[in-house]
Amino acid sequence: MAEIFTSAFWAEYGGILAEGVWDTLMMTAVSTFLAYLIGLPMGVVMILTQPHGIRPNRVVNAVLGWIINIGRSLPFIILMIALFPFTKFVVGTKIGIKGAVVPLVVSAAPFIARMVETSLSEVDAGVVEAAQSMGASNFQIVWKVYLPEAKPSLVLGGSVVLIAIVGYTAMAGTMGAGGLGDLAIRYGHQRNVPSVMWITVIFLIILVQVVQSVFSRLSVRIDKRLK
Amino acid sequence: MSESIIQIQHLTKNFGGGPGEVHALADINLDIRQGEIFGIIGLSGAGKSTLVRCMNLLERPTSGTVLVDGKDMTALSEGELRLQRRKITMIFQSFNLLMQRTCLKNVCFPMEIAGVPKAQARKRAGELLELVGLADKANAYPAQLSGGQKQRVAVARALATDPKVLLCDEATSALDPTTTVSILELLKDLNAKLGVTVVVITHQMSVIEAICSRVAILDGGSVAELGPVQDIFSNPSTDAARRLVYPGGASVSQYPAGTRAARVSFNGGTVNQPLIASLAIDCGVKVSILGADTRSVGGKATGTMLLSLPDDPNEAARALSYIRSQPYITVEEVEYRG
């Protein structure tokens, strides 16, 4: 463990560690962004189509609910393997950051949908009714009422999603995606260089702490109910 | 009489279907006139909130028609309905302000929806906040305001699209008595200044008394009584009306069988008419008051009183005929039905 303070260690492993950190951050950022593009509208549709929503639709709500549940019931590592053919078809490869993004998005989108649905369900139904009474269209209610009113909660949900996706990237790393998970299994486990693994552990702890505290503070700061 | 702004004809609203169907409103007919302050009162579950939501079609009536400013709300397309709703806006018991927006932006909200240019909307919102006495709170968030201030912002917001009707759904029920009075004053003031028709939904008779000119009493989903507030107050003719007008009302059923009693109604005589004393002095009959619920409405005495009559039938008859001879007072003998 003491070897991590030697320059020889960093000369040998500094490069791959930096690359691992970068890959993890990239995978997390890109797949979170893409997963929100899919999950956010899904969550919105779930809220609109619920029985007391502003556009009730039992069929859409039930079908979308099943899809979300199916997506959420598969452990990430199984989903990733099951999706290999699909991944190859979409991005042309099963490995690397590109290969990891596809299963990460497929796995995170339903999770995000549920987080968004929960956040939006906290918006006071009376405020939505007030907007309807003023002649707001459903689209305006989503953009001007649901999303802005739920913003603090959506931001907090975002931190949960980000941290979950960091965890997924580590699993993806063991299946050839690169990043810190890859380093931990190849060096820490297979080559018996535990120091590399411990560096990844420390880095992940820091990453999660930073994400959580930044998002928590942001959520409080933008929440005008607390002033 | 001025013309009607809201006409409700044979309105029925049922919830659910099949055996569990709930009949919330049954054959409601109402005519609300332009510029008046109209009250709708009823106990919880009487259908008041459903009725008011049928006026702006937040609830779609099961049958019947709702005409607002000459247009049949039930026949409009979704787009037309959204336009029409700008003419009939609403304030709520729980204010329903956007918590993440400043007061000014809350008032801008309906104008944003209506596509009013931003600068123009901000200017008008500022004027409206001034009108409700909250110009200094333009940049405050709703969480920083008291209940009364929140309701003022809601009123300003409701007026932003120059509505012809302002629906108030239990708008003062969450406020303390002093704040309630100030909000009612504001509504009265706006009604006078802007000519906006105000429809007040409440379970508090005091609210009706304070600002309404006419009132409909809703009971079990239908209109039990309808008329000028003064008339309904002085002579509530249905059970539903009596329960509302005299909530602590004297009821003969709480006394033992055989009690002879008379229900005296004060129908708007002067407040200082000493009935009981003059009864004792002029005809020498002593009665005791079993219960009473009277009040003064604009200097006129209204209410009912339950008197126990003497056991001697002659004395009782004398007392009854004496009371009957008094102006603005009606009396009926009531018996205990066990």
Coordinates of C-alpha atoms in Angstrom, one line a residue:
Chain A
M1 CA 0.0 0.0 0.0
A2 CA 2.9 2.3 0.8
E3 CA 4.1 2.0 -2.7
I4 CA 1.4 4.4 -3.9
F5 CA 3.6 7.2 -2.4
T6 CA 6.5 6.2 -4.6
S7 CA 7.3 7.9 -7.9
A8 CA 8.0 4.5 -9.5
F9 CA 4.4 3.4 -8.9
W10 CA 3.0 6.5 -10.5
A11 CA 5.4 6.2 -13.4
E12 CA 4.1 2.8 -14.0
Y13 CA 0.4 3.2 -13.3
G14 CA -0.2 6.9 -13.4
G15 CA -1.1 6.9 -17.1
I16 CA -3.6 4.0 -17.0
L17 CA -5.2 5.4 -13.8
A18 CA -5.7 8.8 -15.4
E19 CA -7.1 7.0 -18.5
G20 CA -9.4 4.9 -16.3
V21 CA -10.7 8.0 -14.4
W22 CA -11.4 9.7 -17.7
D23 CA -13.1 6.7 -19.2
T24 CA -15.4 6.4 -16.2
L25 CA -16.3 10.0 -16.2
M26 CA -17.0 10.0 -19.9
M27 CA -19.1 6.8 -19.8
T28 CA -21.1 8.3 -16.8
A29 CA -21.6 11.7 -18.4
V30 CA -22.6 10.5 -21.9
S31 CA -24.9 7.7 -20.8
T32 CA -26.6 9.8 -18.1
F33 CA -27.3 12.5 -20.7
L34 CA -28.6 10.1 -23.3
A35 CA -30.6 8.2 -20.6
Y36 CA -32.3 11.4 -19.5
L37 CA -33.3 12.1 -23.1
I38 CA -35.3 8.9 -23.0
G39 CA -36.2 8.5 -19.3
L40 CA -37.4 12.1 -18.7
P41 CA -40.1 12.0 -21.3
M42 CA -41.1 8.5 -20.1
G43 CA -41.5 9.8 -16.6
V44 CA -43.6 12.7 -17.8
V45 CA -45.8 10.4 -19.9
M46 CA -46.3 8.2 -16.8
I47 CA -47.5 11.2 -14.8
L48 CA -49.8 12.6 -17.6
T49 CA -51.4 9.3 -18.3
Q50 CA -52.0 8.2 -14.7
P51 CA -55.7 7.8 -13.7
H52 CA -55.9 11.3 -12.2
G53 CA -53.4 12.8 -14.6
I54 CA -54.2 15.6 -17.0
R55 CA -54.3 13.1 -19.9
P56 CA -55.4 9.8 -18.4
N57 CA -54.8 6.8 -20.6
R58 CA -54.9 3.4 -19.0
V59 CA -53.3 1.5 -21.9
V60 CA -50.3 3.8 -22.4
N61 CA -49.8 4.0 -18.7
A62 CA -49.9 0.3 -18.2
V63 CA -47.7 -0.6 -21.2
L64 CA -45.1 2.0 -20.3
G65 CA -45.2 0.8 -16.7
W66 CA -44.5 -2.8 -17.8
I67 CA -41.6 -1.7 -20.0
I68 CA -40.1 0.3 -17.1
N69 CA -40.5 -2.6 -14.8
I70 CA -38.9 -5.1 -17.2
G71 CA -36.0 -2.7 -17.7
R72 CA -35.6 -2.3 -14.0
S73 CA -35.9 -6.0 -13.1
L74 CA -32.8 -7.1 -14.9
P75 CA -29.5 -6.7 -13.0
F76 CA -27.1 -4.6 -15.1
I77 CA -24.5 -7.2 -15.8
I78 CA -27.2 -9.6 -17.2
L79 CA -28.8 -6.9 -19.2
M80 CA -25.4 -6.0 -20.6
I81 CA -24.6 -9.5 -21.8
A82 CA -28.2 -10.0 -23.1
L83 CA -27.8 -6.7 -25.1
F84 CA -24.5 -7.6 -26.8
P85 CA -26.0 -8.3 -30.2
F86 CA -28.1 -5.2 -30.0
T87 CA -25.2 -3.1 -28.9
K88 CA -23.1 -4.4 -31.8
F89 CA -25.9 -3.6 -34.1
V90 CA -26.3 0.0 -32.8
V91 CA -22.7 1.2 -32.3
G92 CA -20.8 -1.5 -34.2
T93 CA -18.9 -2.7 -31.2
K94 CA -19.5 -4.4 -27.8
I95 CA -16.5 -3.0 -26.0
G96 CA -15.0 0.3 -25.0
I97 CA -16.9 3.4 -24.0
K98 CA -19.1 3.1 -27.1
G99 CA -20.0 -0.4 -26.3
A100 CA -20.8 0.4 -22.7
V101 CA -23.0 3.4 -23.4
V102 CA -25.8 1.3 -25.1
P103 CA -26.5 -1.0 -22.1
L104 CA -25.9 1.9 -19.7
V105 CA -28.6 3.9 -21.4
V106 CA -31.0 1.0 -21.7
S107 CA -30.6 0.2 -18.0
A108 CA -30.6 3.8 -16.7
A109 CA -33.6 5.1 -18.7
P110 CA -36.3 3.2 -16.9
F111 CA -34.7 4.0 -13.6
I112 CA -34.7 7.7 -14.5
A113 CA -38.3 7.4 -15.6
R114 CA -39.3 6.2 -12.2
M115 CA -37.2 8.9 -10.5
V116 CA -38.8 11.6 -12.7
E117 CA -42.3 10.2 -12.1
T118 CA -41.7 10.3 -8.3
S119 CA -40.4 13.9 -8.5
L120 CA -43.3 15.1 -10.6
S121 CA -45.9 13.3 -8.4
E122 CA -44.8 15.6 -5.6
V123 CA -46.1 18.7 -7.6
D124 CA -49.3 19.9 -5.9
A125 CA -52.3 18.8 -7.9
G126 CA -54.0 22.0 -7.0
V127 CA -51.3 24.0 -8.8
V128 CA -51.9 21.9 -11.9
E129 CA -55.6 22.4 -11.6
A130 CA -55.0 26.2 -11.3
A131 CA -53.0 26.1 -14.5
Q132 CA -55.9 24.2 -16.2
S133 CA -58.4 26.7 -14.9
M134 CA -56.4 29.5 -16.7
G135 CA -56.5 27.7 -20.0
A136 CA -53.0 26.2 -20.0
S137 CA -52.5 23.4 -22.6
N138 CA -51.0 20.1 -21.4
F139 CA -47.7 21.0 -23.0
Q140 CA -47.6 24.3 -21.1
I141 CA -48.5 22.5 -17.9
V142 CA -45.5 20.2 -18.4
W143 CA -43.1 23.0 -19.3
K144 CA -44.3 25.7 -17.0
V145 CA -45.7 23.8 -14.0
Y146 CA -44.5 20.2 -13.6
L147 CA -40.9 20.6 -14.6
P148 CA -40.1 23.9 -12.9
E149 CA -42.0 23.1 -9.8
A150 CA -40.3 19.8 -9.4
K151 CA -36.8 21.1 -10.2
P152 CA -35.3 20.8 -6.8
S153 CA -36.5 17.2 -6.5
L154 CA -35.4 16.4 -10.1
V155 CA -31.9 17.7 -9.3
L156 CA -31.7 15.4 -6.2
G157 CA -32.9 12.5 -8.3
G158 CA -30.2 13.4 -10.7
S159 CA -27.5 12.7 -8.1
V160 CA -29.0 9.3 -7.3
V161 CA -29.0 8.5 -11.0
L162 CA -25.4 9.6 -11.6
I163 CA -24.1 7.6 -8.7
A164 CA -26.0 4.5 -9.8
I165 CA -24.5 4.9 -13.3
V166 CA -21.0 5.2 -11.9
G167 CA -21.7 1.8 -10.2
Y168 CA -22.9 0.4 -13.5
T169 CA -19.8 1.6 -15.4
A170 CA -17.6 -0.4 -13.0
M171 CA -19.6 -3.5 -13.9
A172 CA -19.3 -2.6 -17.6
G173 CA -15.6 -2.3 -17.0
T174 CA -15.3 -5.9 -16.1
M175 CA -16.9 -6.8 -19.5
G176 CA -14.4 -4.9 -21.6
A177 CA -15.7 -1.3 -21.3
G178 CA -12.6 0.2 -19.7
G179 CA -12.6 2.7 -16.9
L180 CA -12.0 2.1 -13.2
G181 CA -13.9 -1.2 -13.0
D182 CA -11.6 -2.6 -15.7
L183 CA -8.5 -1.5 -13.8
A184 CA -9.8 -2.9 -10.5
I185 CA -10.4 -6.3 -11.9
R186 CA -7.4 -6.5 -14.2
Y187 CA -4.7 -5.1 -11.8
G188 CA -6.3 -5.5 -8.4
H189 CA -7.6 -9.1 -9.0
Q190 CA -5.9 -10.7 -11.9
R191 CA -2.4 -9.3 -11.6
N192 CA -2.5 -8.9 -7.9
V193 CA -1.5 -5.2 -7.7
P194 CA -4.0 -4.3 -4.9
S195 CA -2.7 -0.7 -4.8
V196 CA -4.3 0.1 -8.2
M197 CA -7.6 -1.2 -6.9
W198 CA -7.3 0.9 -3.8
I199 CA -6.6 4.0 -5.8
T200 CA -9.8 3.3 -7.8
V201 CA -11.7 2.8 -4.6
I202 CA -10.5 6.1 -3.2
F203 CA -11.3 7.9 -6.4
L204 CA -14.8 6.5 -6.5
I205 CA -15.5 7.5 -2.9
I206 CA -14.4 11.1 -3.7
L207 CA -16.4 11.1 -6.9
V208 CA -19.6 10.0 -5.2
Q209 CA -19.0 12.5 -2.3
V210 CA -18.5 15.4 -4.7
V211 CA -21.6 14.5 -6.9
Q212 CA -23.8 14.1 -3.8
S213 CA -22.8 17.3 -2.1
V214 CA -22.8 19.4 -5.3
F215 CA -26.3 18.2 -6.2
S216 CA -27.7 18.5 -2.7
R217 CA -26.5 22.0 -2.3
L218 CA -27.8 22.9 -5.7
S219 CA -31.2 21.5 -4.9
V220 CA -31.5 23.5 -1.8
R221 CA -30.3 26.6 -3.5
I222 CA -32.8 26.6 -6.3
D223 CA -35.7 25.6 -4.0
K224 CA -37.7 28.8 -3.4
R225 CA -40.0 27.0 -0.9
L226 CA -37.2 27.1 1.6
K227 CA -36.6 30.9 1.6
Chain B
M1 CA -82.2 43.3 -14.0
S2 CA -78.9 43.0 -15.7
E3 CA -78.3 40.1 -18.0
S4 CA -76.9 36.7 -17.0
I5 CA -73.3 35.8 -17.3
I6 CA -73.6 32.2 -16.2
Q7 CA -76.6 30.1 -17.0
I8 CA -76.8 26.6 -15.8
Q9 CA -79.6 24.4 -17.1
H10 CA -80.5 20.9 -15.9
L11 CA -76.9 20.3 -14.9
T12 CA -76.3 16.8 -13.6
K13 CA -72.9 15.3 -12.6
N14 CA -72.3 11.7 -11.7
F15 CA -69.1 10.1 -10.8
G16 CA -68.1 6.6 -11.6
G17 CA -70.7 4.3 -13.2
G18 CA -72.6 1.1 -12.5
P19 CA -73.8 0.3 -9.1
G20 CA -71.2 2.5 -7.4
E21 CA -72.2 5.6 -9.2
V22 CA -72.3 8.8 -7.1
H23 CA -74.8 11.4 -8.0
A24 CA -72.9 14.6 -7.1
L25 CA -75.3 17.1 -8.7
A26 CA -78.8 16.6 -9.8
D27 CA -80.8 19.0 -12.1
I28 CA -79.1 22.2 -11.1
N29 CA -80.6 25.4 -12.6
L30 CA -78.9 28.7 -11.8
D31 CA -78.8 32.1 -13.4
I32 CA -75.9 34.3 -12.3
R33 CA -76.2 37.9 -13.3
Q34 CA -73.4 40.1 -14.7
G35 CA -71.7 42.1 -12.0
E36 CA -73.3 40.5 -9.0
I37 CA -71.6 38.7 -6.1
F38 CA -73.3 35.3 -6.0
G39 CA -72.9 32.9 -3.2
I40 CA -73.1 29.1 -3.2
I41 CA -73.3 27.6 0.2
G42 CA -73.5 24.1 1.4
L43 CA -72.1 21.7 3.9
S44 CA -69.2 19.4 3.0
G45 CA -70.2 16.9 0.3
A46 CA -73.1 19.1 -0.9
G47 CA -71.5 19.4 -4.3
K48 CA -70.3 23.0 -4.2
S49 CA -66.8 22.3 -5.5
T50 CA -68.1 20.0 -8.2
L51 CA -70.7 22.7 -9.2
V52 CA -68.0 25.4 -9.5
R53 CA -65.8 23.1 -11.5
C54 CA -68.6 22.5 -13.9
M55 CA -68.7 26.2 -14.5
N56 CA -65.2 26.3 -16.0
L57 CA -65.5 22.7 -17.1
L58 CA -62.6 21.4 -14.9
E59 CA -65.4 18.8 -14.4
R60 CA -67.4 17.8 -17.4
P61 CA -71.1 17.7 -16.6
T62 CA -72.8 14.4 -17.2
S63 CA -75.7 16.2 -18.7
G64 CA -77.1 19.7 -19.0
T65 CA -75.7 22.9 -20.3
V66 CA -73.4 25.6 -18.8
L67 CA -73.5 28.9 -20.6
V68 CA -70.7 31.4 -19.7
D69 CA -71.0 34.7 -21.4
G70 CA -73.4 33.2 -24.0
K71 CA -71.2 30.3 -24.9
D72 CA -72.1 26.7 -24.1
M73 CA -69.0 25.4 -22.3
T74 CA -69.9 21.8 -22.9
A75 CA -70.0 22.3 -26.7
L76 CA -66.6 23.9 -27.1
S77 CA -63.5 22.2 -28.6
E78 CA -60.5 21.8 -26.3
G79 CA -58.8 24.9 -27.9
E80 CA -62.0 27.0 -27.6
L81 CA -62.4 25.9 -24.1
R82 CA -58.9 27.0 -23.1
L83 CA -59.6 30.5 -24.6
Q84 CA -63.0 30.7 -22.8
R85 CA -61.4 29.8 -19.5
R86 CA -59.5 33.1 -19.6
K87 CA -62.9 34.7 -19.1
I88 CA -63.8 32.7 -16.0
T89 CA -60.8 32.4 -13.7
M90 CA -60.6 30.9 -10.2
I91 CA -59.0 31.3 -6.8
F92 CA -58.7 28.4 -4.4
Q93 CA -58.7 27.5 -0.7
S94 CA -55.0 26.5 -0.9
F95 CA -54.0 29.4 -3.1
N96 CA -52.2 27.1 -5.6
L97 CA -49.4 29.5 -6.4
L98 CA -46.4 28.3 -8.3
M99 CA -43.9 28.0 -5.4
Q100 CA -40.8 28.3 -7.5
R101 CA -41.8 31.6 -9.1
T102 CA -41.9 35.1 -7.6
C103 CA -45.2 36.9 -7.0
L104 CA -44.7 38.9 -10.1
K105 CA -44.0 35.9 -12.2
N106 CA -47.0 34.1 -10.7
V107 CA -49.2 36.9 -11.9
C108 CA -47.4 36.8 -15.3
F109 CA -48.2 33.1 -15.6
P110 CA -51.7 33.3 -17.1
M111 CA -50.5 36.0 -19.5
E112 CA -47.5 33.7 -20.6
I113 CA -50.1 31.0 -21.3
A114 CA -52.2 33.5 -23.3
G115 CA -49.1 34.6 -25.3
V116 CA -49.0 38.2 -24.0
P117 CA -45.6 39.8 -24.8
K118 CA -43.3 39.6 -21.8
A119 CA -42.7 43.3 -21.2
Q120 CA -46.4 44.0 -21.4
A121 CA -47.2 41.1 -19.1
R122 CA -44.7 42.3 -16.5
K123 CA -46.1 45.8 -16.6
R124 CA -49.7 44.5 -16.1
A125 CA -48.6 42.1 -13.4
G126 CA -47.0 45.0 -11.5
E127 CA -50.3 47.0 -11.8
L128 CA -52.3 44.1 -10.6
L129 CA -50.1 43.5 -7.6
E130 CA -50.6 47.2 -6.8
L131 CA -54.3 46.8 -7.1
V132 CA -54.3 44.0 -4.5
G133 CA -51.9 46.0 -2.2
L134 CA -48.8 43.9 -2.7
A135 CA -46.6 46.0 -5.0
D136 CA -43.7 45.7 -2.5
K137 CA -43.8 41.9 -2.7
A138 CA -43.3 41.6 -6.5
N139 CA -40.0 39.8 -6.1
A140 CA -40.8 37.8 -3.0
Y141 CA -41.6 34.0 -3.3
P142 CA -44.9 32.6 -2.1
A143 CA -43.2 30.8 0.8
Q144 CA -42.2 34.2 2.2
L145 CA -45.8 35.4 2.3
S146 CA -48.7 35.0 4.8
G147 CA -51.8 33.2 3.8
G148 CA -53.7 36.4 3.2
Q149 CA -50.9 37.8 1.0
K150 CA -50.8 34.5 -0.9
Q151 CA -54.5 34.8 -1.6
R152 CA -54.0 38.4 -2.8
V153 CA -51.4 37.2 -5.2
A154 CA -53.8 34.5 -6.4
V155 CA -56.5 37.2 -6.9
A156 CA -54.1 39.3 -8.9
R157 CA -53.2 36.3 -11.0
A158 CA -56.8 35.4 -11.6
L159 CA -57.5 38.9 -12.8
A160 CA -54.6 39.0 -15.3
T161 CA -56.6 37.9 -18.3
D162 CA -59.4 40.4 -17.6
P163 CA -62.0 37.8 -16.7
K164 CA -65.7 38.4 -16.6
V165 CA -66.2 36.0 -13.8
L166 CA -64.0 35.2 -10.7
L167 CA -64.8 31.9 -9.1
C168 CA -63.8 31.7 -5.5
D169 CA -63.6 28.1 -4.2
E170 CA -63.5 28.3 -0.4
A171 CA -61.1 31.1 -0.9
T172 CA -61.2 32.2 2.7
S173 CA -61.6 28.9 4.4
A174 CA -57.9 28.6 5.2
L175 CA -57.6 32.1 6.6
D176 CA -58.1 33.5 10.0
P177 CA -61.2 35.7 10.6
T178 CA -59.4 39.0 10.3
T179 CA -57.7 38.0 7.0
T180 CA -60.9 36.6 5.8
V181 CA -62.6 40.0 6.2
S182 CA -59.8 41.7 4.4
I183 CA -59.9 39.3 1.4
L184 CA -63.7 39.6 1.3
E185 CA -63.3 43.4 1.3
L186 CA -60.9 43.1 -1.6
L187 CA -63.3 41.0 -3.6
K188 CA -66.1 43.4 -2.9
D189 CA -63.9 46.3 -4.0
L190 CA -62.8 44.6 -7.2
N191 CA -66.4 43.7 -8.0
A192 CA -67.3 47.4 -7.6
K193 CA -64.2 48.7 -9.4
L194 CA -63.9 46.3 -12.3
G195 CA -67.4 45.0 -12.6
V196 CA -66.2 41.5 -12.5
T197 CA -68.9 39.0 -11.5
V198 CA -67.9 37.1 -8.4
V199 CA -69.1 33.6 -7.5
V200 CA -68.3 32.6 -3.9
I201 CA -68.3 29.0 -2.8
T202 CA -68.2 28.6 0.9
H203 CA -69.5 26.6 3.9
Q204 CA -69.5 29.8 6.0
M205 CA -72.7 31.7 6.3
S206 CA -70.6 34.7 7.5
V207 CA -68.9 35.0 4.1
I208 CA -72.2 35.0 2.3
E209 CA -73.5 37.6 4.7
A210 CA -70.5 39.8 4.2
I211 CA -70.5 40.2 0.5
C212 CA -73.1 38.3 -1.5
S213 CA -76.3 39.8 -2.9
R214 CA -77.9 36.5 -3.8
V215 CA -77.3 33.0 -2.6
A216 CA -78.0 29.4 -3.6
I217 CA -78.1 26.8 -0.9
L218 CA -76.9 23.5 -2.1
D219 CA -77.9 20.3 -0.3
G220 CA -77.3 16.8 -1.3
G221 CA -76.4 17.8 -4.9
S222 CA -79.4 20.1 -5.6
V223 CA -80.4 23.6 -5.0
A224 CA -82.5 23.7 -1.8
E225 CA -83.1 27.5 -1.8
L226 CA -82.2 30.4 -4.0
G227 CA -82.8 34.1 -3.6
P228 CA -81.5 37.4 -2.1
V229 CA -79.4 36.8 0.9
Q230 CA -81.7 38.8 3.1
D231 CA -84.7 36.7 2.3
I232 CA -82.9 33.4 2.8
F233 CA -81.5 34.6 6.1
S234 CA -84.7 35.9 7.5
N235 CA -86.9 33.1 6.5
P236 CA -85.0 29.9 5.8
S237 CA -87.8 27.6 4.6
T238 CA -85.9 24.3 4.1
D239 CA -84.1 22.1 6.6
A240 CA -80.8 22.6 4.7
A241 CA -81.1 26.3 4.9
R242 CA -81.9 26.3 8.6
R243 CA -79.0 24.1 9.3
L244 CA -76.7 26.6 7.6
V245 CA -78.2 29.8 8.8
Y246 CA -78.5 28.6 12.4
P247 CA -75.8 25.9 12.8
G248 CA -76.2 25.8 16.6
G249 CA -79.9 26.0 15.9
A250 CA -82.5 25.3 18.5
S251 CA -84.1 22.0 17.9
V252 CA -87.1 20.8 19.8
S253 CA -85.9 17.2 19.7
Q254 CA -83.5 17.7 22.5
Y255 CA -86.3 18.3 25.0
P256 CA -88.4 15.7 26.8
A257 CA -91.7 14.5 25.2
G258 CA -94.6 16.7 26.1
T259 CA -92.7 19.9 26.1
R260 CA -94.9 22.5 24.4
A261 CA -92.8 24.9 22.4
A262 CA -93.1 27.6 19.8
R263 CA -90.6 28.4 17.1
V264 CA -90.4 32.1 16.6
S265 CA -88.8 33.5 13.5
F266 CA -87.5 37.0 13.3
N267 CA -87.9 38.2 9.8
G268 CA -86.1 41.5 9.7
G269 CA -87.7 43.7 12.3
T270 CA -85.5 46.2 14.3
V271 CA -82.9 44.6 16.4
N272 CA -84.1 46.1 19.7
Q273 CA -87.6 44.7 19.7
P274 CA -88.0 43.3 23.3
L275 CA -90.3 40.4 22.5
I276 CA -89.9 38.3 25.6
A277 CA -90.2 41.2 28.0
S278 CA -93.3 42.7 26.3
L279 CA -94.9 39.2 26.3
A280 CA -94.5 39.0 30.1
I281 CA -95.7 42.6 30.7
D282 CA -98.5 42.9 28.1
C283 CA -100.1 39.5 28.6
G284 CA -98.6 38.2 31.7
V285 CA -97.2 35.0 30.2
K286 CA -93.8 33.9 31.3
V287 CA -91.9 31.8 28.8
S288 CA -88.4 30.5 28.8
I289 CA -86.0 30.4 25.9
L290 CA -85.0 26.8 25.1
G291 CA -82.6 27.9 22.4
A292 CA -82.0 30.7 20.1
D293 CA -79.8 31.6 17.2
T294 CA -80.3 35.1 16.0
R295 CA -78.2 37.7 14.4
S296 CA -78.4 41.2 13.1
V297 CA -78.1 41.6 9.3
G298 CA -77.8 45.2 8.4
G299 CA -79.6 46.4 11.5
K300 CA -82.4 43.9 11.0
A301 CA -83.0 41.0 13.4
T302 CA -83.1 37.6 11.8
G303 CA -83.1 34.2 13.3
T304 CA -85.1 31.7 15.2
M305 CA -85.8 31.2 18.8
L306 CA -87.4 28.2 20.5
L307 CA -89.7 29.1 23.4
S308 CA -91.3 26.8 26.0
L309 CA -94.9 27.5 26.4
P310 CA -96.9 27.4 29.6
D311 CA -98.6 24.1 30.3
D312 CA -102.0 25.8 30.7
P313 CA -103.5 25.7 27.2
N314 CA -105.3 29.1 27.6
E315 CA -102.1 30.8 28.5
A316 CA -100.2 29.2 25.7
A317 CA -102.8 30.3 23.2
R318 CA -102.7 33.8 24.5
A319 CA -98.9 33.9 24.2
L320 CA -99.1 32.5 20.6
S321 CA -101.7 35.0 19.5
Y322 CA -99.7 37.9 21.1
I323 CA -96.5 36.8 19.3
R324 CA -98.4 36.4 16.1
S325 CA -99.6 40.0 16.3
Q326 CA -96.0 41.4 16.4
P327 CA -94.6 42.8 13.1
Y328 CA -91.9 40.9 11.3
I329 CA -92.3 37.9 13.5
T330 CA -93.8 34.5 12.6
V331 CA -94.5 31.7 15.0
E332 CA -95.4 28.1 14.8
E333 CA -96.1 25.7 17.5
V334 CA -93.8 22.7 17.5
E335 CA -94.2 19.4 19.2
Y336 CA -91.7 16.9 20.4
R337 CA -91.9 13.9 18.2
G338 CA -90.3 11.1 20.0

